[in-house]
C-alpha positions as a Markdown table, in Angstrom:
| # | Residue | x | y | z |
|---|---|---|---|---|
| 1 | Met | 30.7 | 31.5 | -58.3 |
| 2 | Thr | 28.4 | 31.4 | -55.3 |
| 3 | Ser | 26.8 | 28.2 | -56.7 |
| 4 | Ile | 30.2 | 26.6 | -57.0 |
| 5 | Ile | 30.9 | 27.3 | -53.3 |
| 6 | Arg | 27.5 | 26.0 | -52.3 |
| 7 | Lys | 28.1 | 22.7 | -54.1 |
| 8 | Ser | 31.5 | 22.4 | -52.5 |
| 9 | Cys | 30.0 | 22.8 | -49.1 |
| 10 | Ile | 27.4 | 20.2 | -49.8 |
| 11 | Phe | 30.1 | 17.8 | -51.1 |
| 12 | Ile | 32.1 | 18.3 | -47.9 |
| 13 | Arg | 29.1 | 17.7 | -45.7 |
| 14 | Ser | 28.1 | 14.6 | -47.6 |
| 15 | Tyr | 31.6 | 13.1 | -47.4 |
| 16 | Pro | 33.1 | 13.8 | -44.0 |
| 17 | Trp | 36.4 | 12.0 | -44.7 |
| 18 | Val | 37.4 | 14.8 | -47.1 |
| 19 | Asn | 39.6 | 17.4 | -45.5 |
| 20 | Gly | 37.1 | 20.2 | -45.7 |
| 21 | Ile | 38.9 | 22.7 | -43.6 |
| 22 | Ser | 42.0 | 22.8 | -46.0 |
| 23 | Ile | 39.8 | 23.0 | -49.1 |
| 24 | Leu | 37.8 | 25.9 | -47.7 |
| 25 | His | 41.0 | 27.6 | -46.5 |
| 26 | Asn | 42.4 | 27.6 | -50.1 |
| 27 | Val | 39.1 | 28.9 | -51.5 |
| 28 | Lys | 39.1 | 31.8 | -49.0 |
| 29 | Glu | 42.6 | 32.8 | -49.9 |
| 30 | Ser | 41.9 | 32.8 | -53.7 |
| 31 | Met | 38.4 | 34.5 | -53.4 |
| 32 | Pro | 38.3 | 36.8 | -50.4 |
| 33 | Glu | 35.0 | 38.4 | -51.5 |
| 34 | Ile | 33.0 | 35.3 | -50.4 |
| 35 | Thr | 34.5 | 35.2 | -46.9 |
| 36 | Arg | 31.2 | 36.3 | -45.4 |
| 37 | Phe | 29.3 | 33.4 | -47.0 |
| 38 | Ile | 31.7 | 30.8 | -45.6 |
| 39 | Ser | 31.8 | 32.4 | -42.1 |
| 40 | Asn | 28.0 | 32.2 | -41.9 |
| 41 | Thr | 27.8 | 28.4 | -42.6 |
| 42 | Asn | 27.1 | 26.2 | -39.6 |
| 43 | Met | 29.4 | 23.3 | -40.6 |
| 44 | Tyr | 31.9 | 24.2 | -37.9 |
| 45 | Gln | 29.2 | 23.9 | -35.2 |
| 46 | Ser | 30.5 | 21.8 | -32.2 |
| 47 | Lys | 29.0 | 18.6 | -31.0 |
| 48 | Asp | 28.1 | 20.2 | -27.7 |
| 49 | Glu | 25.9 | 22.7 | -29.4 |
| 50 | Asn | 24.2 | 20.0 | -31.4 |
| 51 | Ser | 23.5 | 18.0 | -28.3 |
| 52 | Lys | 21.9 | 21.0 | -26.6 |
| 53 | Val | 19.2 | 21.0 | -29.3 |
| 54 | Gly | 18.1 | 17.5 | -28.3 |
| 55 | Thr | 18.5 | 18.0 | -24.5 |
| 56 | Ser | 16.9 | 21.4 | -24.2 |
| 57 | Ala | 13.5 | 19.9 | -23.8 |
| 58 | Leu | 14.7 | 17.7 | -21.0 |
| 59 | Glu | 16.3 | 20.6 | -19.2 |
| 60 | Ile | 13.1 | 22.7 | -19.4 |
| 61 | Tyr | 10.5 | 20.0 | -18.8 |
| 62 | Gly | 12.4 | 17.9 | -16.3 |
| 63 | Phe | 10.1 | 15.4 | -14.6 |
| 64 | Ala | 12.4 | 15.3 | -11.5 |
| 65 | Gln | 11.6 | 19.0 | -10.8 |
| 66 | Val | 7.8 | 18.5 | -10.6 |
| 67 | Lys | 6.8 | 18.6 | -6.9 |
| 68 | Ser | 3.2 | 17.2 | -7.3 |
| 69 | Lys | 3.7 | 13.6 | -8.4 |
| 70 | Lys | 0.3 | 12.7 | -9.8 |
| 71 | Lys | -1.2 | 11.8 | -13.2 |
| 72 | Glu | -2.4 | 15.4 | -13.9 |
| 73 | Ser | 1.1 | 16.7 | -13.5 |
| 74 | Phe | 2.5 | 14.0 | -15.8 |
| 75 | Ile | 0.0 | 14.8 | -18.6 |
| 76 | Glu | 0.7 | 18.5 | -18.2 |
| 77 | Val | 4.4 | 18.1 | -18.7 |
| 78 | Leu | 3.7 | 16.2 | -21.9 |
| 79 | Arg | 1.2 | 18.9 | -23.1 |
| 80 | Met | 3.8 | 21.6 | -22.4 |
| 81 | Tyr | 6.4 | 19.8 | -24.4 |
| 82 | Glu | 4.1 | 19.4 | -27.4 |
| 83 | Ser | 2.9 | 23.0 | -27.4 |
| 84 | Arg | 6.3 | 24.7 | -26.9 |
| 85 | Asp | 8.4 | 22.8 | -29.5 |
| 86 | Lys | 6.4 | 22.4 | -32.7 |
| 87 | Tyr | 9.4 | 20.5 | -34.3 |
| 88 | Arg | 9.5 | 18.0 | -31.4 |
| 89 | Arg | 13.3 | 18.1 | -31.1 |
| 90 | Gly | 14.7 | 15.4 | -28.8 |
| 91 | His | 11.3 | 13.6 | -28.7 |
| 92 | Val | 13.0 | 10.2 | -28.3 |
| 93 | Glu | 15.1 | 11.3 | -25.3 |
| 94 | Phe | 12.0 | 13.0 | -23.8 |
| 95 | Ile | 10.0 | 9.8 | -24.1 |
| 96 | Tyr | 12.7 | 7.7 | -22.4 |
| 97 | Ser | 13.0 | 10.3 | -19.6 |
| 98 | Ala | 9.2 | 10.2 | -19.1 |
| 99 | Met | 9.2 | 6.3 | -19.0 |
| 100 | Gln | 11.8 | 6.4 | -16.2 |
| 101 | His | 9.6 | 8.7 | -14.0 |
| 102 | Met | 6.2 | 7.0 | -14.7 |
| 103 | Gln | 6.3 | 5.0 | -11.5 |
| 104 | Asp | 7.1 | 8.1 | -9.5 |
| 105 | Phe | 3.9 | 9.7 | -10.8 |
| 106 | Gly | 1.9 | 6.5 | -10.3 |
| 107 | Val | 1.0 | 6.2 | -14.0 |
| 108 | His | 3.1 | 3.1 | -14.9 |
| 109 | Lys | -0.1 | 1.1 | -15.1 |
| 110 | Asp | -2.3 | 3.7 | -16.7 |
| 111 | Leu | -3.3 | 3.2 | -20.4 |
| 112 | Asp | -4.1 | 6.9 | -21.0 |
| 113 | Ala | -0.7 | 7.9 | -19.9 |
| 114 | Tyr | 1.0 | 5.6 | -22.4 |
| 115 | Lys | -1.3 | 6.8 | -25.2 |
| 116 | Lys | -0.4 | 10.4 | -24.3 |
| 117 | Leu | 3.3 | 9.4 | -24.4 |
| 118 | Leu | 3.0 | 8.0 | -27.9 |
| 119 | Asp | 1.3 | 11.2 | -29.1 |
| 120 | Val | 4.6 | 12.9 | -28.6 |
| 121 | Leu | 6.0 | 11.2 | -31.7 |
| 122 | Pro | 5.3 | 13.2 | -34.9 |
| 123 | Lys | 2.6 | 11.8 | -37.2 |
| 124 | Gly | 3.4 | 10.8 | -40.8 |
| 125 | Lys | 7.1 | 11.5 | -40.8 |
| 126 | Phe | 8.2 | 8.0 | -40.1 |
| 127 | Ile | 6.0 | 6.1 | -42.5 |
| 128 | Pro | 8.0 | 4.2 | -45.1 |
| 129 | Ser | 7.3 | 4.7 | -48.7 |
| 130 | Asn | 8.0 | 1.2 | -49.9 |
| 131 | Arg | 8.5 | -2.3 | -48.5 |
| 132 | Met | 12.3 | -2.1 | -48.7 |
| 133 | Gln | 12.3 | 0.8 | -46.3 |
| 134 | Ala | 9.9 | -1.0 | -44.0 |
| 135 | Glu | 12.0 | -4.2 | -43.8 |
| 136 | Phe | 15.1 | -2.2 | -43.0 |
| 137 | Met | 13.3 | -0.5 | -40.1 |
| 138 | His | 12.7 | 3.0 | -41.4 |
| 139 | Tyr | 13.8 | 5.4 | -38.6 |
| 140 | Pro | 15.1 | 2.7 | -36.3 |
| 141 | Lys | 15.6 | 4.9 | -33.3 |
| 142 | Gln | 12.0 | 6.1 | -33.2 |
| 143 | Gln | 10.6 | 2.6 | -33.8 |
| 144 | Gln | 12.7 | 1.1 | -31.1 |
| 145 | Cys | 11.5 | 3.8 | -28.7 |
| 146 | Ala | 7.9 | 3.0 | -29.5 |
| 147 | Ile | 8.6 | -0.7 | -29.0 |
| 148 | Asp | 10.2 | 0.0 | -25.6 |
| 149 | Val | 7.0 | 1.8 | -24.6 |
| 150 | Leu | 5.0 | -1.2 | -25.5 |
| 151 | Cys | 7.4 | -3.5 | -23.7 |
| 152 | Gln | 7.0 | -1.5 | -20.5 |
| 153 | Met | 3.2 | -1.7 | -20.9 |
| 154 | Glu | 3.6 | -5.5 | -21.2 |
| 155 | Asp | 5.8 | -5.7 | -18.1 |
| 156 | Asn | 3.2 | -3.8 | -16.1 |
| 157 | Gly | 0.3 | -5.8 | -17.4 |
| 158 | Val | -1.3 | -2.9 | -19.3 |
| 159 | Ile | -3.4 | -4.2 | -22.2 |
| 160 | Pro | -3.6 | -1.7 | -25.1 |
| 161 | Asp | -6.8 | -0.8 | -26.9 |
| 162 | Trp | -7.6 | -0.3 | -30.6 |
| 163 | Glu | -7.2 | 3.4 | -30.3 |
| 164 | Met | -3.5 | 2.8 | -29.8 |
| 165 | Glu | -3.5 | 0.8 | -33.0 |
| 166 | Asp | -4.7 | 3.9 | -34.9 |
| 167 | Gln | -1.9 | 5.9 | -33.2 |
| 168 | Leu | 0.8 | 3.5 | -34.3 |
| 169 | Leu | -0.7 | 3.3 | -37.8 |
| 170 | Asn | -0.6 | 7.1 | -38.2 |
| 171 | Ile | 3.0 | 7.3 | -36.8 |
| 172 | Phe | 4.8 | 4.3 | -38.4 |
| 173 | Gly | 2.4 | 3.0 | -41.1 |
| 174 | Lys | 0.9 | -0.5 | -41.5 |
| 175 | Trp | 4.4 | -2.0 | -42.0 |
| 176 | Gly | 6.0 | -0.6 | -38.9 |
| 177 | Tyr | 7.6 | -2.9 | -36.3 |
| 178 | Pro | 5.8 | -1.2 | -33.4 |
| 179 | Leu | 2.5 | -2.2 | -35.0 |
| 180 | Arg | 3.6 | -5.8 | -35.2 |
| 181 | Lys | 4.5 | -5.7 | -31.5 |
| 182 | Phe | 1.0 | -4.3 | -30.8 |
| 183 | Trp | -0.7 | -7.1 | -32.7 |
| 184 | Arg | 1.3 | -9.8 | -30.8 |
| 185 | Met | 0.3 | -8.1 | -27.5 |
| 186 | Met | -3.3 | -8.0 | -28.4 |
| 187 | Tyr | -3.3 | -11.7 | -29.2 |
| 188 | Trp | -1.5 | -13.0 | -26.1 |
| 189 | Met | -2.3 | -10.6 | -23.3 |
| 190 | Pro | -6.1 | -11.1 | -23.2 |
| 191 | Lys | -5.5 | -14.8 | -23.2 |
| 192 | Phe | -3.3 | -14.7 | -20.0 |
| 193 | Lys | -5.3 | -12.0 | -18.3 |
| 194 | Asn | -7.8 | -14.4 | -16.6 |
| 195 | Ala | -5.6 | -17.5 | -16.7 |
| 196 | Ser | -4.6 | -17.4 | -13.0 |
| 197 | Pro | -6.7 | -19.7 | -10.7 |
| 198 | Trp | -6.2 | -17.1 | -7.9 |
| 199 | Pro | -7.7 | -13.9 | -9.3 |
| 200 | Leu | -6.9 | -10.7 | -7.5 |
| 201 | Pro | -8.7 | -7.3 | -7.7 |
| 202 | Gln | -7.4 | -4.9 | -10.3 |
| 203 | Val | -6.4 | -2.4 | -7.6 |
| 204 | Leu | -5.0 | -4.1 | -4.5 |
| 205 | Pro | -6.2 | -2.6 | -1.1 |
| 206 | Asn | -3.7 | -0.5 | 0.8 |
| 207 | Asp | -4.7 | -2.1 | 4.2 |
| 208 | Pro | -2.2 | -4.7 | 5.2 |
| 209 | Leu | -4.9 | -6.7 | 6.9 |
| 210 | Glu | -6.9 | -7.1 | 3.7 |
| 211 | Leu | -3.7 | -8.0 | 1.9 |
| 212 | Ala | -3.0 | -10.7 | 4.5 |
| 213 | Lys | -6.5 | -12.1 | 4.0 |
| 214 | Leu | -6.0 | -12.4 | 0.3 |
| 215 | Ala | -2.6 | -14.0 | 0.7 |
| 216 | Ile | -3.7 | -16.6 | 3.3 |
| 217 | Asp | -6.8 | -17.4 | 1.2 |
| 218 | Arg | -4.5 | -18.0 | -1.9 |
| 219 | Ile | -2.1 | -20.2 | 0.1 |
| 220 | Thr | -4.8 | -22.4 | 1.7 |
| 221 | Ser | -7.1 | -22.6 | -1.3 |
| 222 | Val | -5.9 | -26.3 | -1.8 |
| 223 | Asp | -8.5 | -27.2 | 0.9 |
| 224 | Val | -11.9 | -25.8 | 0.2 |
| 225 | Arg | -13.1 | -26.4 | 3.7 |
| 226 | Arg | -10.5 | -24.2 | 5.4 |
| 227 | Lys | -11.6 | -21.5 | 7.7 |
| 228 | Ile | -9.9 | -18.1 | 7.8 |
| 229 | Thr | -10.1 | -16.4 | 11.2 |
| 230 | Val | -8.8 | -12.9 | 12.3 |
| 231 | Phe | -7.6 | -12.8 | 15.8 |
| 232 | Gln | -6.6 | -9.8 | 17.9 |
| 233 | Ser | -3.6 | -10.3 | 20.2 |
| 234 | Glu | -4.9 | -7.6 | 22.6 |
| 235 | Asp | -7.7 | -10.0 | 23.5 |
| 236 | Leu | -5.2 | -12.3 | 25.1 |
| 237 | Pro | -3.7 | -11.5 | 28.5 |
| 238 | Asp | 0.1 | -10.9 | 28.8 |
| 239 | Ser | 0.4 | -10.2 | 25.1 |
| 240 | Ile | 3.1 | -7.6 | 24.2 |
| 241 | Asp | 2.4 | -6.9 | 20.5 |
| 242 | Lys | -1.0 | -5.4 | 19.9 |
| 243 | Thr | -1.6 | -6.6 | 16.4 |
| 244 | Trp | -3.9 | -8.7 | 14.2 |
| 245 | Ile | -3.4 | -12.3 | 13.3 |
| 246 | Val | -4.9 | -13.9 | 10.1 |
| 247 | Ser | -5.0 | -17.7 | 10.7 |
| 248 | Ser | -6.3 | -20.6 | 8.5 |
| 249 | Ile | -7.1 | -24.1 | 9.6 |
| 250 | Ser | -9.3 | -26.8 | 8.2 |
| 251 | Pro | -11.2 | -29.7 | 9.8 |
| 252 | Asp | -8.7 | -32.2 | 8.4 |
| 253 | Gln | -5.9 | -30.3 | 10.0 |
| 254 | Lys | -7.7 | -30.3 | 13.3 |
| 255 | Ile | -8.0 | -34.1 | 13.1 |
| 256 | Leu | -4.3 | -34.4 | 12.3 |
| 257 | Leu | -3.4 | -32.2 | 15.2 |
| 258 | Glu | -5.5 | -34.4 | 17.6 |
| 259 | Lys | -3.8 | -37.5 | 16.3 |
| 260 | His | -0.3 | -36.0 | 16.6 |
| 261 | Pro | 1.8 | -37.8 | 19.3 |
| 262 | Pro | 2.1 | -35.7 | 22.5 |
| 263 | Asn | 5.8 | -36.4 | 22.9 |
| 264 | Thr | 6.7 | -35.2 | 19.4 |
| 265 | Pro | 7.3 | -31.5 | 19.0 |
| 266 | Ile | 5.8 | -29.3 | 16.2 |
| 267 | Tyr | 7.5 | -26.3 | 14.7 |
| 268 | Val | 6.6 | -22.7 | 14.0 |
| 269 | Glu | 8.6 | -21.8 | 10.9 |
| 270 | Gly | 9.0 | -18.7 | 8.8 |
| 271 | Pro | 8.8 | -16.1 | 7.6 |
| 272 | Phe | 8.2 | -17.1 | 4.1 |
| 273 | Arg | 7.3 | -14.7 | 1.3 |
| 274 | Val | 4.3 | -14.6 | -1.0 |
| 275 | Trp | 3.7 | -11.9 | -3.7 |
| 276 | Leu | 0.4 | -10.4 | -4.5 |
| 277 | Lys | 1.2 | -8.7 | -7.8 |
| 278 | Asp | 4.0 | -6.3 | -6.7 |
| 279 | Cys | 3.2 | -6.4 | -3.0 |
| 280 | Pro | 5.2 | -8.9 | -0.8 |
| 281 | Leu | 3.8 | -10.4 | 2.4 |
| 282 | Asn | 5.3 | -12.7 | 5.0 |
| 283 | Tyr | 3.6 | -15.7 | 6.4 |
| 284 | Phe | 4.3 | -18.5 | 8.9 |
| 285 | Ile | 3.4 | -22.2 | 9.2 |
| 286 | Leu | 2.8 | -24.6 | 12.0 |
| 287 | Arg | 4.5 | -27.8 | 10.8 |
| 288 | Gly | 5.0 | -31.3 | 12.3 |
| 289 | Asp | 7.4 | -34.1 | 11.3 |
| 290 | Arg | 6.1 | -36.6 | 8.8 |
| 291 | Ile | 4.9 | -39.8 | 10.5 |
| 292 | Glu | 5.6 | -42.8 | 8.4 |
| 293 | Lys | 2.7 | -45.2 | 8.1 |
| 294 | Pro | 3.3 | -48.9 | 8.6 |
| 295 | Gln | 4.0 | -50.7 | 5.4 |
| 296 | Pro | 2.4 | -54.0 | 4.5 |
| 297 | Lys | 4.5 | -57.1 | 4.9 |
| 298 | Pro | 6.3 | -58.1 | 1.7 |
| 299 | Thr | 4.9 | -61.2 | 0.0 |
| 300 | Asp | 6.6 | -63.7 | -2.2 |
| 301 | Asp | 4.6 | -64.2 | -5.4 |
| 302 | Asp | 6.4 | -67.5 | -6.1 |
| 303 | Asp | 5.4 | -69.1 | -2.8 |
| 304 | Val | 2.5 | -71.5 | -3.6 |
| 305 | Ser | 2.0 | -72.5 | 0.0 |
| 306 | Asn | -0.1 | -69.5 | 0.6 |
| 307 | Ile | -2.3 | -68.9 | -2.4 |
| 308 | Asp | -4.6 | -65.9 | -2.2 |
| 309 | Leu | -8.1 | -66.9 | -3.2 |
| 310 | Pro | -10.3 | -63.7 | -3.0 |
| 311 | Ile | -13.5 | -65.7 | -3.7 |
| 312 | Trp | -13.2 | -67.6 | -0.4 |
| 313 | Lys | -12.5 | -64.5 | 1.7 |
| 314 | Ser | -15.2 | -62.4 | 3.4 |
| 315 | Pro | -15.1 | -58.6 | 2.9 |
| 316 | Ser | -14.3 | -58.1 | 6.6 |
| 317 | Ser | -11.0 | -59.8 | 6.2 |
| 318 | Lys | -9.6 | -57.1 | 4.1 |
| 319 | Ala | -7.6 | -54.4 | 5.8 |
| 320 | Leu | -8.7 | -50.8 | 5.4 |
| 321 | Thr | -6.3 | -47.9 | 4.7 |
| 322 | Val | -6.9 | -44.2 | 4.9 |
| 323 | Asp | -5.5 | -42.0 | 2.1 |
| 324 | Glu | -3.2 | -39.2 | 3.0 |
| 325 | Thr | -4.6 | -35.7 | 3.1 |
| 326 | Val | -3.2 | -32.8 | 1.0 |
| 327 | His | -1.7 | -31.4 | 4.2 |
| 328 | Glu | 0.6 | -34.4 | 4.7 |
| 329 | Gln | 3.6 | -33.5 | 2.5 |
| 330 | Glu | 6.9 | -35.2 | 2.1 |
| 331 | Asp | 8.7 | -32.8 | 4.4 |
| 332 | Gly | 6.1 | -32.8 | 7.1 |
| 333 | Thr | 2.5 | -32.1 | 8.0 |
| 334 | Ile | 1.1 | -28.6 | 7.8 |
| 335 | Phe | -1.3 | -27.9 | 10.7 |
| 336 | Ser | -2.0 | -24.2 | 10.1 |
| 337 | Val | -0.9 | -21.0 | 8.3 |
| 338 | Cys | -0.9 | -17.5 | 9.5 |
| 339 | Ala | 0.2 | -13.9 | 8.8 |
| 340 | Thr | 0.7 | -11.3 | 11.6 |
| 341 | Gly | 0.9 | -7.5 | 11.5 |
| 342 | Thr | 4.4 | -7.4 | 13.1 |
| 343 | Ser | 5.8 | -10.8 | 12.2 |
| 344 | Ser | 7.4 | -10.9 | 15.7 |
| 345 | Arg | 7.8 | -13.8 | 18.0 |
| 346 | Asp | 5.3 | -12.5 | 20.5 |
| 347 | Ser | 2.7 | -12.3 | 17.8 |
| 348 | Leu | 3.4 | -15.9 | 16.9 |
| 349 | Leu | 3.1 | -16.9 | 20.6 |
| 350 | Ser | -0.3 | -15.2 | 20.6 |
| 351 | Trp | -1.2 | -17.2 | 17.4 |
| 352 | Val | -0.5 | -20.5 | 19.2 |
| 353 | Arg | -2.5 | -19.5 | 22.2 |
| 354 | Cys | -5.5 | -18.6 | 19.9 |
| 355 | Leu | -5.2 | -21.9 | 18.2 |
| 356 | Gln | -5.1 | -23.7 | 21.6 |
| 357 | Glu | -8.6 | -22.3 | 22.4 |
| 358 | Glu | -10.1 | -24.3 | 19.5 |
| 359 | Asn | -7.7 | -27.2 | 19.6 |
| 360 | Ser | -7.2 | -28.6 | 23.1 |
| 361 | Ala | -4.7 | -31.2 | 22.0 |
| 362 | Leu | -2.2 | -28.3 | 21.3 |
| 363 | Ala | -1.7 | -27.8 | 25.0 |
| 364 | Asn | 0.0 | -31.2 | 25.4 |
| 365 | Ile | 2.3 | -30.8 | 22.4 |
| 366 | Pro | 5.8 | -29.1 | 22.7 |
| 367 | Val | 6.1 | -26.2 | 20.3 |
| 368 | Leu | 9.5 | -25.2 | 18.9 |
| 369 | Phe | 10.2 | -21.8 | 17.4 |
| 370 | Thr | 12.9 | -22.1 | 14.8 |
| 371 | Leu | 14.9 | -19.0 | 13.8 |
| 372 | Lys | 15.8 | -20.4 | 10.4 |
| 373 | Ser | 14.0 | -19.0 | 7.4 |
| 374 | Pro | 14.7 | -18.2 | 3.7 |
| 375 | Leu | 14.4 | -14.4 | 4.5 |
| 376 | Gly | 16.6 | -14.3 | 7.6 |
| 377 | Glu | 16.0 | -14.3 | 11.3 |
| 378 | Val | 12.6 | -13.9 | 12.9 |
| 379 | Ala | 12.2 | -10.9 | 15.1 |
| 380 | Leu | 12.4 | -11.9 | 18.8 |
| 381 | Ser | 10.4 | -10.5 | 21.8 |
| 382 | Glu | 11.1 | -10.6 | 25.5 |
| 383 | Ser | 8.3 | -13.0 | 26.3 |
| 384 | Asp | 9.4 | -16.6 | 26.6 |
| 385 | Ser | 6.3 | -18.5 | 28.0 |
| 386 | Ile | 2.7 | -19.2 | 27.1 |
| 387 | Lys | 0.0 | -19.9 | 29.5 |
| 388 | Asp | -1.7 | -23.4 | 29.3 |
| 389 | Val | 1.1 | -24.7 | 27.0 |
| 390 | Lys | 3.0 | -27.6 | 28.3 |
| 391 | Lys | 6.4 | -26.8 | 26.9 |
| 392 | Ile | 7.9 | -24.1 | 24.7 |
| 393 | Glu | 11.5 | -24.5 | 23.4 |
| 394 | Val | 13.5 | -22.2 | 21.3 |
| 395 | Glu | 15.9 | -23.7 | 18.8 |
| 396 | Ser | 18.6 | -21.1 | 18.5 |
| 397 | Asn | 20.9 | -22.9 | 16.1 |
| 398 | Ser | 18.0 | -23.7 | 13.7 |
| 399 | Lys | 18.9 | -27.4 | 13.7 |
| 400 | Glu | 16.0 | -29.8 | 13.7 |
| 401 | Glu | 16.4 | -33.3 | 15.1 |
């Protein structure tokens, strides 16, 4: 009789649309001697109790409660979870929780941390036994979790190694979707690793001055003869902001500055933003209006009264033209680029004064400080004059003539 009841319980669990409560109620009334067996079954367990099994690990090993945010603490939390729960209950939720806190611990770009995270998944349990199971994504929740880990590695520029291939092979088998994702990453990521013409160090410096040097060097790399100079505003009299200034100017830009008409103003514009990996930095430019060069007179090719015969002309009769430099763009001429420690107007005034020491023509050119920039308004200071500069104007409405 007990075997009949067991089979009934298995049938009800397999087909939840059957009214199992009414069936068991009739059985209990007809055979009261087996009431103890029915009362001990866990088929009436609530959803809240089932959810506690999966979230218990998250409550005990919460990453938010860890005070020391470092790599050793992150690895220790993973180790405690593996040693406490041998069945690895709630391992998918645990991995997603760990992925959300990796940046807080500073391990979002650490390969060893990702390999330790994949070790949380049980080995051998999710390997499909045939190709049909493999194509239908055997254990899809666990496979998608591993794919998300690999996607986060790809977003942070972390290239996996062949040891991770062995891990995925032991977890999901040779037909698993995470292993296919791994193979695509190993094909493409090493190709794009050194594709940038402006390589940066693997670990960026924390000093803002060194970051500014890297940024200005990247921006001005179009001219190989540019010279990057670091000025200190405290070396100048009457300077308010005591900060550093990283400036770049080339010989061609100095020549363009000398040829600039004295009655035509030039502009200090910015800040503009450049990204060095995940570190943003603001920079400013010294720009002048584009000067149109005289165009040759139009000629009528059908006019036979003035036939051009090159063999009868001397070489000196030909007019010479000078090609435009790379600094002469369609929207204006770039004379110099800089980045300051405070990005304030007083630091920009100090920058112009430092450039004036090496370029005397700048003393005769009006300088306009525009407040318009893609990032908002430029921080203003109380100083409104520059020594040895002929004219300083402030364009408050950001409208260029």
